Amino acid sequence: MNILFASSEAHPLIKTGGLADVSGSLPRAILNQHQDIRLIIPAYRQVLKQGNRVELAAYLDLPGVDEPVRILCGRLPGSKVVLYLVDSPAHFDREGNPYTMDDGDPWPDNALRFSVFCRAVHAIAVDAAGLGWRADIVHCNDWQTGLVPPMLAETPHSPASIFTIHNLAYQGLFDWDTFESLGLPLHWWSMEALEFHDQFSFIKGGLVFSDWLTTVSPTYAREIRTRTYGYGLEGLLNHRMDTLTGILNGVDYTVWNPGGDPHIPVPYNRRSLFHKAENKRALLERFGLPVKDAVPLFAIISRLVGQKGIDLVLEILPMLLQQGAQLVVLGSGDKLLEAALRKARTQNPESIGLHIGYDEPLAHHIEAGADVFLMPSRFEPCGLNQIYSLRYGTVPVVRRTGGLADTVVDTTAETLADKTATGFCFDTPAAPALWEAVERALHHYRAPERWQHLIETGMRQDFSWRRSAEHYIELYERVLTQRQPVTRQATTL
Ligand code: ADP
């Protein structure tokens, strides 16, 4: 099959979160299973600056864009996956985050930027760019690609589309004036199409018009069909429940492997776990914290946003520190959360290490050096850090939601007995419930043999991409087989 995989970020080219990890590794896993999958992302300045070899493959004249858009072609670094970059300097050649300005507010022209990206994806998918390659399936990811399925639906004999929800909280909502300014078909402004409570919703394009919907864990696939997690889209998602599948994300164990990780001081595996202690010592030194081997080191690596439950950690912090524990935090985002963490660090310089910012090598070192990983998310479509933690022997404490529920096995008398326990889970998104789970973790930490068992069971878990990639390929085949030939009126996009 020819598959065009469209995403707004892909590791190692550009990354703000888990979507990049998925887009950088799933296409590789699918290519390994002998499918012709190609990745397309915007040519952000940060991507072009890396100096990877690319060639000019095509020029595209797109409505509403003054300059012809260049399509650059290369390979996703470290792989054979063909990579297309949508090079429209007015929209993507700028410093900083792909979605937000320095102050954290979205770029004011995001709707235009990602509509340009969607038009380019559509053009390449239907071979209107003259590349001599046409997609059978376009695999879209998150709201930034949400206009592609409706564009395909307007095109006769178009490729099929799959839309993956990585996080329903981000929907790409804009006003009517913005919608009108983009020159999109006016009949899309309807409840049955892209209009959502008087706003223009990118994500609805994917939710309504794709042939199949997926999300990144089975539990999240069920949760988003409820009022609590559905953001008002639960009705639509229930309507589509027969074409909505949860496929758990995999992780790339060539990047996240303590046995061969260039970012950690001392590599280790299940049989050389004693080296983990050396990584812990180095990590504490890196953060300027006193080295205390027998004290549990908790860690957080996260975007600092409400979703992640960092406020719950702040609430339990006094109790955690009273138990003598240490904490290291790597993250950035919400300025209030950043300030609260800074204050906590200033007040507890011996116990808390903090790095506000984005630092990939440090993230690896933290996974290797910490004892316990905290992920008390209010919702978590899949979550990757808890899976990395398992492989690094860093026991996760998670809220039982989304992919966290699907990847971490709570420690109970039964799961200890049948040797399936890998972490600690709690249900209520509130500080007392988190504290109860942390207390259980502390209790088990003080029993080194039991702790060792937990670590070893976690390190044995296999969440590699192979199985998930097979699942996606089966789905692509199913969609192509089941697709009803539809004749729709072609519209100029
Ligand atoms: P989300 O996509 O919601 O941010 P995930 O757990 O799915 O959450 O993925 C987060 C990814 O981003 C992980 O690879 C994690 O290591 C990385 N990450 C998050 N914040 C930082 C940071 N400040 N520095 C380095 N890596 C980070």
Short mmCIF file of C-alpha atoms and ligand atoms in Angstrom, two decimals:
data_model
loop_
_atom_site.label_atom_id
_atom_site.label_comp_id
_atom_site.label_asym_id
_atom_site.label_seq_id
_atom_site.Cartn_x
_atom_site.Cartn_y
_atom_site.Cartn_z
CA MET A 1 0.00 0.00 0.00
CA ASN A 2 1.01 3.57 -0.56
CA ILE A 3 0.48 5.45 2.67
CA LEU A 4 0.99 9.16 3.25
CA PHE A 5 1.50 9.84 6.96
CA ALA A 6 0.77 13.49 7.74
CA SER A 7 1.84 15.05 11.01
CA SER A 8 2.76 18.46 12.39
CA GLU A 9 5.84 17.09 14.20
CA ALA A 10 8.20 14.13 13.98
CA HIS A 11 11.20 13.15 16.05
CA PRO A 12 14.13 13.81 15.55
CA LEU A 13 13.23 16.75 13.31
CA ILE A 14 10.82 18.66 15.51
CA LYS A 15 9.17 17.67 18.77
CA THR A 16 6.87 19.18 21.35
CA GLY A 17 5.41 15.95 22.74
CA GLY A 18 4.36 12.38 22.16
CA LEU A 19 2.99 13.01 18.66
CA ALA A 20 6.56 13.55 17.45
CA ASP A 21 7.71 10.27 18.98
CA VAL A 22 4.88 8.43 17.23
CA SER A 23 5.39 10.16 13.87
CA GLY A 24 9.11 9.48 14.02
CA SER A 25 8.74 5.78 14.77
CA LEU A 26 5.42 4.39 13.51
CA PRO A 27 6.21 5.08 9.81
CA ARG A 28 9.53 3.29 10.26
CA ALA A 29 7.79 0.28 11.82
CA ILE A 30 5.26 0.21 8.96
CA LEU A 31 8.01 0.53 6.35
CA ASN A 32 9.73 -2.45 7.99
CA GLN A 33 6.59 -4.41 7.17
CA HIS A 34 7.08 -3.66 3.49
CA GLN A 35 4.57 -0.89 2.94
CA ASP A 36 5.42 2.24 0.99
CA ILE A 37 4.77 4.76 3.74
CA ARG A 38 5.91 8.36 3.35
CA LEU A 39 5.96 11.04 6.00
CA ILE A 40 4.96 14.65 5.41
CA ILE A 41 5.53 17.52 7.87
CA PRO A 42 5.88 21.30 7.58
CA ALA A 43 9.38 22.62 6.83
CA TYR A 44 9.81 24.59 10.06
CA ARG A 45 13.00 26.63 10.39
CA GLN A 46 14.19 24.24 13.09
CA VAL A 47 13.85 21.34 10.65
CA LEU A 48 15.67 23.05 7.77
CA LYS A 49 18.45 24.27 10.09
CA GLN A 50 19.46 20.69 10.84
CA GLY A 51 20.93 20.51 7.36
CA ASN A 52 19.61 17.07 6.43
CA ARG A 53 19.92 16.29 2.73
CA VAL A 54 16.77 17.25 0.84
CA GLU A 55 15.97 17.87 -2.79
CA LEU A 56 13.43 20.13 -4.35
CA ALA A 57 10.73 17.76 -5.60
CA ALA A 58 7.91 20.05 -6.71
CA TYR A 59 6.32 23.47 -6.63
CA LEU A 60 2.70 23.77 -5.63
CA ASP A 61 0.42 26.68 -6.39
CA LEU A 62 -2.07 26.74 -3.57
CA PRO A 63 -5.10 29.01 -3.22
CA GLY A 64 -4.49 31.90 -0.84
CA VAL A 65 -0.71 31.50 -0.83
CA ASP A 66 1.27 34.18 -2.69
CA GLU A 67 4.48 32.26 -3.32
CA PRO A 68 4.53 28.75 -4.80
CA VAL A 69 4.99 26.25 -1.99
CA ARG A 70 8.07 24.06 -2.37
CA ILE A 71 7.91 20.36 -1.65
CA LEU A 72 11.29 19.14 -0.46
CA CYS A 73 12.07 15.46 -0.41
CA GLY A 74 14.56 13.57 1.75
CA ARG A 75 14.59 10.77 4.30
CA LEU A 76 13.55 10.77 7.92
CA PRO A 77 16.96 10.79 9.66
CA GLY A 78 18.04 7.34 10.78
CA SER A 79 15.58 5.60 8.51
CA LYS A 80 14.64 4.89 4.92
CA VAL A 81 11.23 6.55 5.25
CA VAL A 82 10.71 9.06 2.43
CA LEU A 83 10.11 12.48 3.95
CA TYR A 84 8.27 15.37 2.31
CA LEU A 85 8.67 18.84 3.77
CA VAL A 86 6.10 21.50 2.98
CA ASP A 87 8.24 24.58 2.56
CA SER A 88 6.18 27.73 2.76
CA PRO A 89 8.51 30.26 4.44
CA ALA A 90 5.77 32.78 5.22
CA HIS A 91 4.09 30.13 7.36
CA PHE A 92 6.80 27.90 8.73
CA ASP A 93 10.15 29.68 8.58
CA ARG A 94 10.11 31.30 12.03
CA GLU A 95 11.87 30.85 15.33
CA GLY A 96 10.40 28.89 18.17
CA ASN A 97 7.62 26.44 18.85
CA PRO A 98 5.57 25.08 15.93
CA TYR A 99 2.29 26.12 17.50
CA THR A 100 2.94 28.93 19.96
CA MET A 101 4.79 32.20 20.34
CA ASP A 102 7.28 32.82 23.13
CA ASP A 103 4.55 33.87 25.57
CA GLY A 104 2.76 30.55 25.04
CA ASP A 105 -0.09 32.03 22.98
CA PRO A 106 -0.86 30.33 19.64
CA TRP A 107 0.59 31.88 16.49
CA PRO A 108 -2.19 34.20 15.27
CA ASP A 109 -2.10 32.67 11.78
CA ASN A 110 -2.26 29.01 12.85
CA ALA A 111 -5.45 28.34 10.90
CA LEU A 112 -3.83 29.62 7.72
CA ARG A 113 -0.54 27.82 8.39
CA PHE A 114 -2.12 24.43 8.89
CA SER A 115 -4.68 24.89 6.12
CA VAL A 116 -1.70 25.42 3.79
CA PHE A 117 -0.16 22.25 5.20
CA CYS A 118 -3.44 20.34 4.65
CA ARG A 119 -3.74 21.57 1.07
CA ALA A 120 -0.20 20.40 0.37
CA VAL A 121 -0.90 16.99 1.94
CA HIS A 122 -4.02 16.67 -0.18
CA ALA A 123 -2.17 17.65 -3.36
CA ILE A 124 0.56 15.08 -2.78
CA ALA A 125 -1.91 12.36 -1.79
CA VAL A 126 -3.82 12.68 -5.06
CA ASP A 127 -0.60 13.14 -7.06
CA ALA A 128 -1.47 16.70 -8.06
CA ALA A 129 2.09 17.72 -7.24
CA GLY A 130 3.49 15.65 -10.10
CA LEU A 131 5.62 13.38 -7.92
CA GLY A 132 4.43 10.27 -9.75
CA TRP A 133 3.22 8.73 -6.51
CA ARG A 134 -0.33 8.51 -5.26
CA ALA A 135 -1.51 7.47 -1.82
CA ASP A 136 -3.98 4.65 -1.21
CA ILE A 137 -4.35 5.78 2.39
CA VAL A 138 -3.71 9.14 3.99
CA HIS A 139 -3.03 8.74 7.69
CA CYS A 140 -3.77 12.06 9.40
CA ASN A 141 -2.83 12.97 12.94
CA ASP A 142 -4.47 15.54 15.21
CA TRP A 143 -6.19 18.80 14.35
CA GLN A 144 -3.36 20.24 12.28
CA THR A 145 -4.24 17.68 9.59
CA GLY A 146 -8.00 17.86 10.15
CA LEU A 147 -8.85 19.49 6.82
CA VAL A 148 -7.32 16.67 4.80
CA PRO A 149 -10.21 14.16 5.17
CA PRO A 150 -12.86 16.69 4.04
CA MET A 151 -10.61 17.76 1.16
CA LEU A 152 -10.29 14.11 0.13
CA ALA A 153 -14.04 13.65 0.49
CA GLU A 154 -14.52 16.44 -2.06
CA THR A 155 -12.23 14.70 -4.52
CA PRO A 156 -13.57 11.94 -6.78
CA HIS A 157 -11.76 8.59 -6.49
CA SER A 158 -9.66 9.91 -3.65
CA PRO A 159 -7.42 7.88 -1.34
CA ALA A 160 -9.01 6.66 1.89
CA SER A 161 -8.25 8.49 5.11
CA ILE A 162 -7.52 7.46 8.67
CA PHE A 163 -7.54 10.09 11.38
CA THR A 164 -5.72 9.45 14.65
CA ILE A 165 -6.65 11.42 17.75
CA HIS A 166 -3.53 11.90 19.86
CA ASN A 167 -5.21 14.38 22.16
CA LEU A 168 -8.84 15.45 21.88
CA ALA A 169 -8.19 18.48 24.10
CA TYR A 170 -6.52 20.25 21.17
CA GLN A 171 -9.11 20.85 18.48
CA GLY A 172 -7.98 23.76 16.33
CA LEU A 173 -10.96 26.06 16.94
CA PHE A 174 -11.24 29.37 15.08
CA ASP A 175 -13.94 31.94 14.33
CA TRP A 176 -16.13 32.42 11.30
CA ASP A 177 -13.99 35.25 9.90
CA THR A 178 -10.96 32.99 9.95
CA PHE A 179 -12.94 30.24 8.24
CA GLU A 180 -14.12 32.64 5.57
CA SER A 181 -10.64 34.04 5.03
CA LEU A 182 -9.26 30.61 4.14
CA GLY A 183 -11.40 30.22 1.03
CA LEU A 184 -12.66 26.79 2.03
CA PRO A 185 -15.94 25.41 0.64
CA LEU A 186 -18.67 27.38 2.37
CA HIS A 187 -20.89 24.32 2.85
CA TRP A 188 -18.30 23.08 5.36
CA TRP A 189 -19.76 25.64 7.77
CA SER A 190 -22.46 23.28 8.99
CA MET A 191 -23.11 21.17 12.04
CA GLU A 192 -22.70 18.04 9.89
CA ALA A 193 -19.27 19.25 8.79
CA LEU A 194 -16.73 21.58 10.44
CA GLU A 195 -18.87 23.96 12.42
CA PHE A 196 -18.82 23.34 16.19
CA HIS A 197 -20.93 25.63 18.40
CA ASP A 198 -20.46 28.57 16.07
CA GLN A 199 -16.77 27.93 15.66
CA PHE A 200 -14.68 26.44 12.89
CA SER A 201 -13.20 23.16 14.11
CA PHE A 202 -10.23 21.59 12.34
CA ILE A 203 -10.51 18.38 14.32
CA LYS A 204 -14.12 17.86 13.26
CA GLY A 205 -12.86 17.54 9.70
CA GLY A 206 -11.01 14.41 10.76
CA LEU A 207 -13.74 13.14 13.05
CA VAL A 208 -16.54 13.50 10.50
CA PHE A 209 -14.91 12.80 7.15
CA SER A 210 -12.20 10.20 7.71
CA ASP A 211 -12.96 6.60 6.74
CA TRP A 212 -11.74 5.38 10.10
CA LEU A 213 -10.84 6.96 13.41
CA THR A 214 -8.20 5.71 15.74
CA THR A 215 -6.86 6.89 19.01
CA VAL A 216 -3.76 5.93 20.86
CA SER A 217 -5.01 3.52 23.52
CA PRO A 218 -8.06 1.28 23.95
CA THR A 219 -9.05 2.95 27.22
CA TYR A 220 -8.89 6.46 25.73
CA ALA A 221 -11.02 5.21 22.81
CA ARG A 222 -13.74 4.39 25.35
CA GLU A 223 -13.20 7.50 27.49
CA ILE A 224 -13.62 10.01 24.67
CA ARG A 225 -17.11 8.68 24.09
CA THR A 226 -18.12 9.98 27.54
CA ARG A 227 -19.03 13.47 28.66
CA THR A 228 -16.06 13.72 31.01
CA TYR A 229 -13.48 13.25 28.28
CA GLY A 230 -15.40 14.07 25.09
CA TYR A 231 -15.40 17.93 25.11
CA GLY A 232 -18.86 17.89 23.56
CA LEU A 233 -17.65 15.67 20.73
CA GLU A 234 -18.75 12.47 22.52
CA GLY A 235 -22.04 12.35 20.55
CA LEU A 236 -20.17 12.38 17.25
CA LEU A 237 -17.66 9.84 18.55
CA ASN A 238 -20.45 7.55 19.73
CA HIS A 239 -22.05 7.87 16.33
CA ARG A 240 -18.75 6.68 14.86
CA MET A 241 -18.08 3.98 17.43
CA ASP A 242 -18.05 1.21 14.80
CA THR A 243 -15.23 2.98 13.00
CA LEU A 244 -13.25 4.05 16.06
CA THR A 245 -10.39 1.87 17.29
CA GLY A 246 -7.89 2.33 20.10
CA ILE A 247 -4.41 1.18 19.11
CA LEU A 248 -1.81 1.53 21.82
CA ASN A 249 1.26 3.50 20.85
CA GLY A 250 4.51 1.64 20.74
CA VAL A 251 7.86 3.01 21.77
CA ASP A 252 11.09 3.05 19.88
CA TYR A 253 13.46 0.89 21.89
CA THR A 254 16.38 1.90 19.70
CA VAL A 255 16.00 5.40 21.16
CA TRP A 256 14.75 4.45 24.64
CA ASN A 257 16.98 1.61 25.78
CA PRO A 258 19.08 1.90 28.94
CA GLY A 259 21.45 -0.71 27.52
CA GLY A 260 22.60 1.53 24.69
CA ASP A 261 21.54 5.05 25.53
CA PRO A 262 24.20 7.62 24.59
CA HIS A 263 22.58 10.19 26.88
CA ILE A 264 23.12 8.32 30.15
CA PRO A 265 26.42 8.08 32.02
CA VAL A 266 26.40 4.31 32.59
CA PRO A 267 24.38 1.92 30.41
CA TYR A 268 22.61 -0.93 32.18
CA ASN A 269 20.06 -3.65 31.69
CA ARG A 270 18.07 -6.07 33.82
CA ARG A 271 21.19 -8.03 34.68
CA SER A 272 23.32 -5.01 35.54
CA LEU A 273 20.79 -2.98 37.49
CA PHE A 274 23.44 -1.94 40.00
CA HIS A 275 24.60 0.58 37.36
CA LYS A 276 21.28 2.40 37.72
CA ALA A 277 22.55 3.66 41.08
CA GLU A 278 25.50 5.30 39.32
CA ASN A 279 23.12 7.10 36.98
CA LYS A 280 21.17 8.24 40.02
CA ARG A 281 24.26 9.65 41.67
CA ALA A 282 25.27 11.48 38.50
CA LEU A 283 21.75 12.83 38.11
CA LEU A 284 21.65 14.18 41.65
CA GLU A 285 25.02 15.84 41.06
CA ARG A 286 23.76 17.27 37.77
CA PHE A 287 20.90 18.91 39.67
CA GLY A 288 23.18 20.01 42.53
CA LEU A 289 21.32 17.82 45.02
CA PRO A 290 22.98 15.94 47.87
CA VAL A 291 23.63 12.31 46.98
CA LYS A 292 21.66 10.06 49.30
CA ASP A 293 21.54 6.53 47.95
CA ALA A 294 18.88 5.17 50.27
CA VAL A 295 16.43 8.00 49.65
CA PRO A 296 13.88 7.49 46.85
CA LEU A 297 14.23 9.88 43.94
CA PHE A 298 10.93 10.82 42.28
CA ALA A 299 10.82 12.35 38.80
CA ILE A 300 8.57 14.24 36.42
CA ILE A 301 9.22 14.93 32.74
CA SER A 302 6.27 16.72 31.29
CA ARG A 303 4.64 19.53 29.49
CA LEU A 304 3.51 21.66 32.41
CA VAL A 305 -0.20 21.88 31.67
CA GLY A 306 -3.38 21.18 33.64
CA GLN A 307 -3.79 17.81 31.92
CA LYS A 308 -0.72 16.39 33.61
CA GLY A 309 -1.83 16.87 37.23
CA ILE A 310 1.33 18.71 38.30
CA ASP A 311 -0.80 20.71 40.75
CA LEU A 312 -1.61 17.43 42.53
CA VAL A 313 2.11 16.79 42.96
CA LEU A 314 2.54 20.30 44.38
CA GLU A 315 -0.21 19.51 46.88
CA ILE A 316 1.43 16.34 48.15
CA LEU A 317 4.94 17.80 48.06
CA PRO A 318 5.17 18.67 51.79
CA MET A 319 4.26 15.10 52.72
CA LEU A 320 6.61 13.63 50.15
CA LEU A 321 9.53 15.71 51.41
CA GLN A 322 8.65 14.88 54.99
CA GLN A 323 9.27 11.25 54.05
CA GLY A 324 12.78 12.31 53.06
CA ALA A 325 12.21 11.79 49.32
CA GLN A 326 13.86 13.86 46.60
CA LEU A 327 12.25 15.09 43.39
CA VAL A 328 13.57 16.19 40.01
CA VAL A 329 11.35 17.94 37.48
CA LEU A 330 11.97 18.66 33.81
CA GLY A 331 9.29 20.56 31.97
CA SER A 332 7.93 23.79 30.66
CA GLY A 333 4.57 25.31 29.88
CA ASP A 334 2.08 27.02 32.13
CA LYS A 335 3.79 30.03 33.74
CA LEU A 336 1.92 29.61 37.05
CA LEU A 337 3.01 25.99 37.35
CA GLU A 338 6.56 26.97 36.44
CA ALA A 339 6.52 29.65 39.15
CA ALA A 340 5.07 27.28 41.76
CA LEU A 341 7.77 24.72 41.00
CA ARG A 342 10.49 27.38 41.17
CA LYS A 343 9.20 28.48 44.55
CA ALA A 344 9.15 24.89 45.83
CA ARG A 345 12.71 24.40 44.63
CA THR A 346 13.90 27.62 46.31
CA GLN A 347 12.30 26.54 49.56
CA ASN A 348 13.75 23.01 49.37
CA PRO A 349 17.12 23.30 47.64
CA GLU A 350 18.34 20.01 49.14
CA SER A 351 15.36 17.99 47.98
CA ILE A 352 14.09 19.40 44.69
CA GLY A 353 15.90 19.70 41.38
CA LEU A 354 14.22 21.69 38.62
CA HIS A 355 14.97 22.33 34.99
CA ILE A 356 12.44 24.54 33.25
CA GLY A 357 12.83 23.97 29.53
CA TYR A 358 13.00 21.24 26.97
CA ASP A 359 16.01 18.96 27.11
CA GLU A 360 15.94 15.59 25.39
CA PRO A 361 19.28 14.22 26.72
CA LEU A 362 18.33 15.24 30.25
CA ALA A 363 14.99 13.42 29.84
CA HIS A 364 16.95 10.22 29.14
CA HIS A 365 19.21 10.74 32.14
CA ILE A 366 16.23 11.32 34.42
CA GLU A 367 14.58 8.10 33.24
CA ALA A 368 17.83 6.27 34.02
CA GLY A 369 18.54 7.91 37.37
CA ALA A 370 15.16 8.18 39.09
CA ASP A 371 13.49 5.53 41.25
CA VAL A 372 9.86 6.53 40.79
CA PHE A 373 8.16 8.33 37.90
CA LEU A 374 5.09 10.44 38.63
CA MET A 375 2.33 10.78 36.03
CA PRO A 376 -0.88 11.79 37.79
CA SER A 377 -2.60 12.91 34.57
CA ARG A 378 -6.23 14.00 34.59
CA PHE A 379 -6.44 12.40 31.18
CA GLU A 380 -3.75 10.73 29.12
CA PRO A 381 -4.49 9.52 25.58
CA CYS A 382 -1.51 7.15 25.69
CA GLY A 383 1.44 8.65 27.50
CA LEU A 384 4.93 7.57 26.62
CA ASN A 385 7.02 8.46 29.62
CA GLN A 386 5.48 5.77 31.80
CA ILE A 387 6.45 3.22 29.12
CA TYR A 388 9.99 4.60 28.93
CA SER A 389 10.07 4.46 32.73
CA LEU A 390 9.17 0.77 32.73
CA ARG A 391 12.09 0.00 30.41
CA TYR A 392 14.47 2.10 32.53
CA GLY A 393 13.45 0.38 35.77
CA THR A 394 11.87 3.57 37.10
CA VAL A 395 8.63 2.52 38.74
CA PRO A 396 5.65 4.57 37.50
CA VAL A 397 2.94 6.01 39.73
CA VAL A 398 0.05 6.87 37.42
CA ARG A 399 -3.59 7.78 37.41
CA ARG A 400 -5.67 4.94 35.98
CA THR A 401 -6.77 6.71 32.80
CA GLY A 402 -6.22 6.34 29.04
CA GLY A 403 -2.98 4.71 28.04
CA LEU A 404 -1.69 4.83 31.62
CA ALA A 405 -4.40 2.31 32.55
CA ASP A 406 -3.41 0.15 29.57
CA THR A 407 0.32 0.03 30.29
CA VAL A 408 0.86 0.02 34.06
CA VAL A 409 -0.26 -2.87 36.28
CA ASP A 410 -1.07 -1.76 39.82
CA THR A 411 0.78 -3.46 42.67
CA THR A 412 -1.59 -5.54 44.76
CA ALA A 413 -1.25 -8.79 46.67
CA GLU A 414 -2.49 -10.65 43.56
CA THR A 415 -0.33 -8.89 40.99
CA LEU A 416 2.70 -9.33 43.23
CA ALA A 417 1.90 -13.01 43.56
CA ASP A 418 1.41 -13.58 39.82
CA LYS A 419 4.40 -11.32 39.04
CA THR A 420 2.54 -8.88 36.81
CA ALA A 421 2.82 -5.77 39.02
CA THR A 422 4.76 -2.94 37.38
CA GLY A 423 3.70 0.25 39.17
CA PHE A 424 1.12 2.04 41.27
CA CYS A 425 -2.25 3.31 40.05
CA PHE A 426 -4.93 5.52 41.55
CA ASP A 427 -8.37 6.56 40.31
CA THR A 428 -9.61 9.86 41.68
CA PRO A 429 -7.86 12.90 40.17
CA ALA A 430 -7.16 14.42 43.57
CA ALA A 431 -4.20 14.79 45.91
CA PRO A 432 -5.33 12.28 48.58
CA ALA A 433 -5.66 9.50 45.99
CA LEU A 434 -2.24 10.34 44.52
CA TRP A 435 -0.74 10.38 47.99
CA GLU A 436 -2.23 6.97 48.77
CA ALA A 437 -0.48 5.55 45.66
CA VAL A 438 2.80 7.33 46.50
CA GLU A 439 2.67 5.98 50.05
CA ARG A 440 2.27 2.46 48.69
CA ALA A 441 5.26 3.07 46.41
CA LEU A 442 7.32 4.30 49.36
CA HIS A 443 6.30 1.27 51.38
CA HIS A 444 7.47 -1.13 48.66
CA TYR A 445 10.63 0.89 48.03
CA ARG A 446 11.66 0.11 51.59
CA ALA A 447 11.49 -3.63 50.80
CA PRO A 448 14.41 -3.89 48.35
CA GLU A 449 13.65 -7.41 47.17
CA ARG A 450 10.05 -6.59 46.30
CA TRP A 451 11.15 -3.35 44.67
CA GLN A 452 13.66 -5.25 42.57
CA HIS A 453 10.85 -7.56 41.38
CA LEU A 454 8.72 -4.61 40.33
CA ILE A 455 11.63 -3.11 38.43
CA GLU A 456 12.45 -6.35 36.67
CA THR A 457 8.85 -7.03 35.66
CA GLY A 458 8.62 -3.49 34.29
CA MET A 459 11.84 -3.82 32.33
CA ARG A 460 10.58 -7.04 30.73
CA GLN A 461 7.46 -5.41 29.27
CA ASP A 462 7.46 -5.10 25.50
CA PHE A 463 5.66 -2.13 24.01
CA SER A 464 7.62 -2.10 20.75
CA TRP A 465 5.96 -0.80 17.62
CA ARG A 466 5.82 -4.08 15.73
CA ARG A 467 2.45 -5.21 17.07
CA SER A 468 0.85 -1.77 16.80
CA ALA A 469 2.22 -1.36 13.27
CA GLU A 470 0.61 -4.67 12.29
CA HIS A 471 -2.63 -3.44 13.75
CA TYR A 472 -2.48 -0.25 11.66
CA ILE A 473 -1.68 -2.22 8.51
CA GLU A 474 -4.66 -4.52 9.10
CA LEU A 475 -6.80 -1.43 9.54
CA TYR A 476 -5.52 0.17 6.31
CA GLU A 477 -6.33 -3.07 4.46
CA ARG A 478 -9.76 -3.25 6.01
CA VAL A 479 -10.58 0.33 5.10
CA LEU A 480 -9.47 -0.17 1.52
CA THR A 481 -11.51 -3.37 1.20
CA GLN A 482 -14.64 -1.97 2.80
CA ARG A 483 -14.57 1.39 1.14
CA GLN A 484 -17.80 2.13 -0.65
CA PRO A 485 -17.22 3.84 -3.96
CA VAL A 486 -18.60 7.31 -3.38
CA THR A 487 -19.22 9.85 -6.07
CA ARG A 488 -19.07 13.32 -4.78
CA GLN A 489 -19.14 16.56 -6.59
CA ALA A 490 -15.66 17.92 -7.07
CA THR A 491 -15.14 21.34 -5.61
CA THR A 492 -12.23 23.64 -6.18
CA LEU A 493 -10.31 23.62 -2.94
P1 ADP B 1 2.38 14.55 25.62
O1 ADP B 1 2.41 14.14 24.19
O2 ADP B 1 1.00 14.80 26.14
O3 ADP B 1 3.29 15.68 25.92
P2 ADP B 1 3.60 11.94 26.15
O4 ADP B 1 3.95 11.25 27.43
O5 ADP B 1 2.79 11.18 25.17
O6 ADP B 1 2.91 13.33 26.52
O7 ADP B 1 4.95 12.35 25.41
C1 ADP B 1 5.81 13.28 25.93
C2 ADP B 1 7.13 13.20 25.21
O8 ADP B 1 7.76 14.46 25.30
C3 ADP B 1 8.07 12.21 25.84
O9 ADP B 1 8.96 11.71 24.87
C4 ADP B 1 8.82 13.09 26.85
O10 ADP B 1 10.08 12.56 27.20
C5 ADP B 1 8.94 14.36 26.10
N1 ADP B 1 9.04 15.56 26.92
C6 ADP B 1 8.04 16.25 27.51
N2 ADP B 1 8.52 17.35 28.12
C7 ADP B 1 9.84 17.34 27.93
C8 ADP B 1 10.91 18.22 28.31
N3 ADP B 1 10.68 19.31 29.03
N4 ADP B 1 12.16 17.92 27.91
C9 ADP B 1 12.40 16.80 27.19
N5 ADP B 1 11.44 15.94 26.79
C10 ADP B 1 10.19 16.21 27.15
#
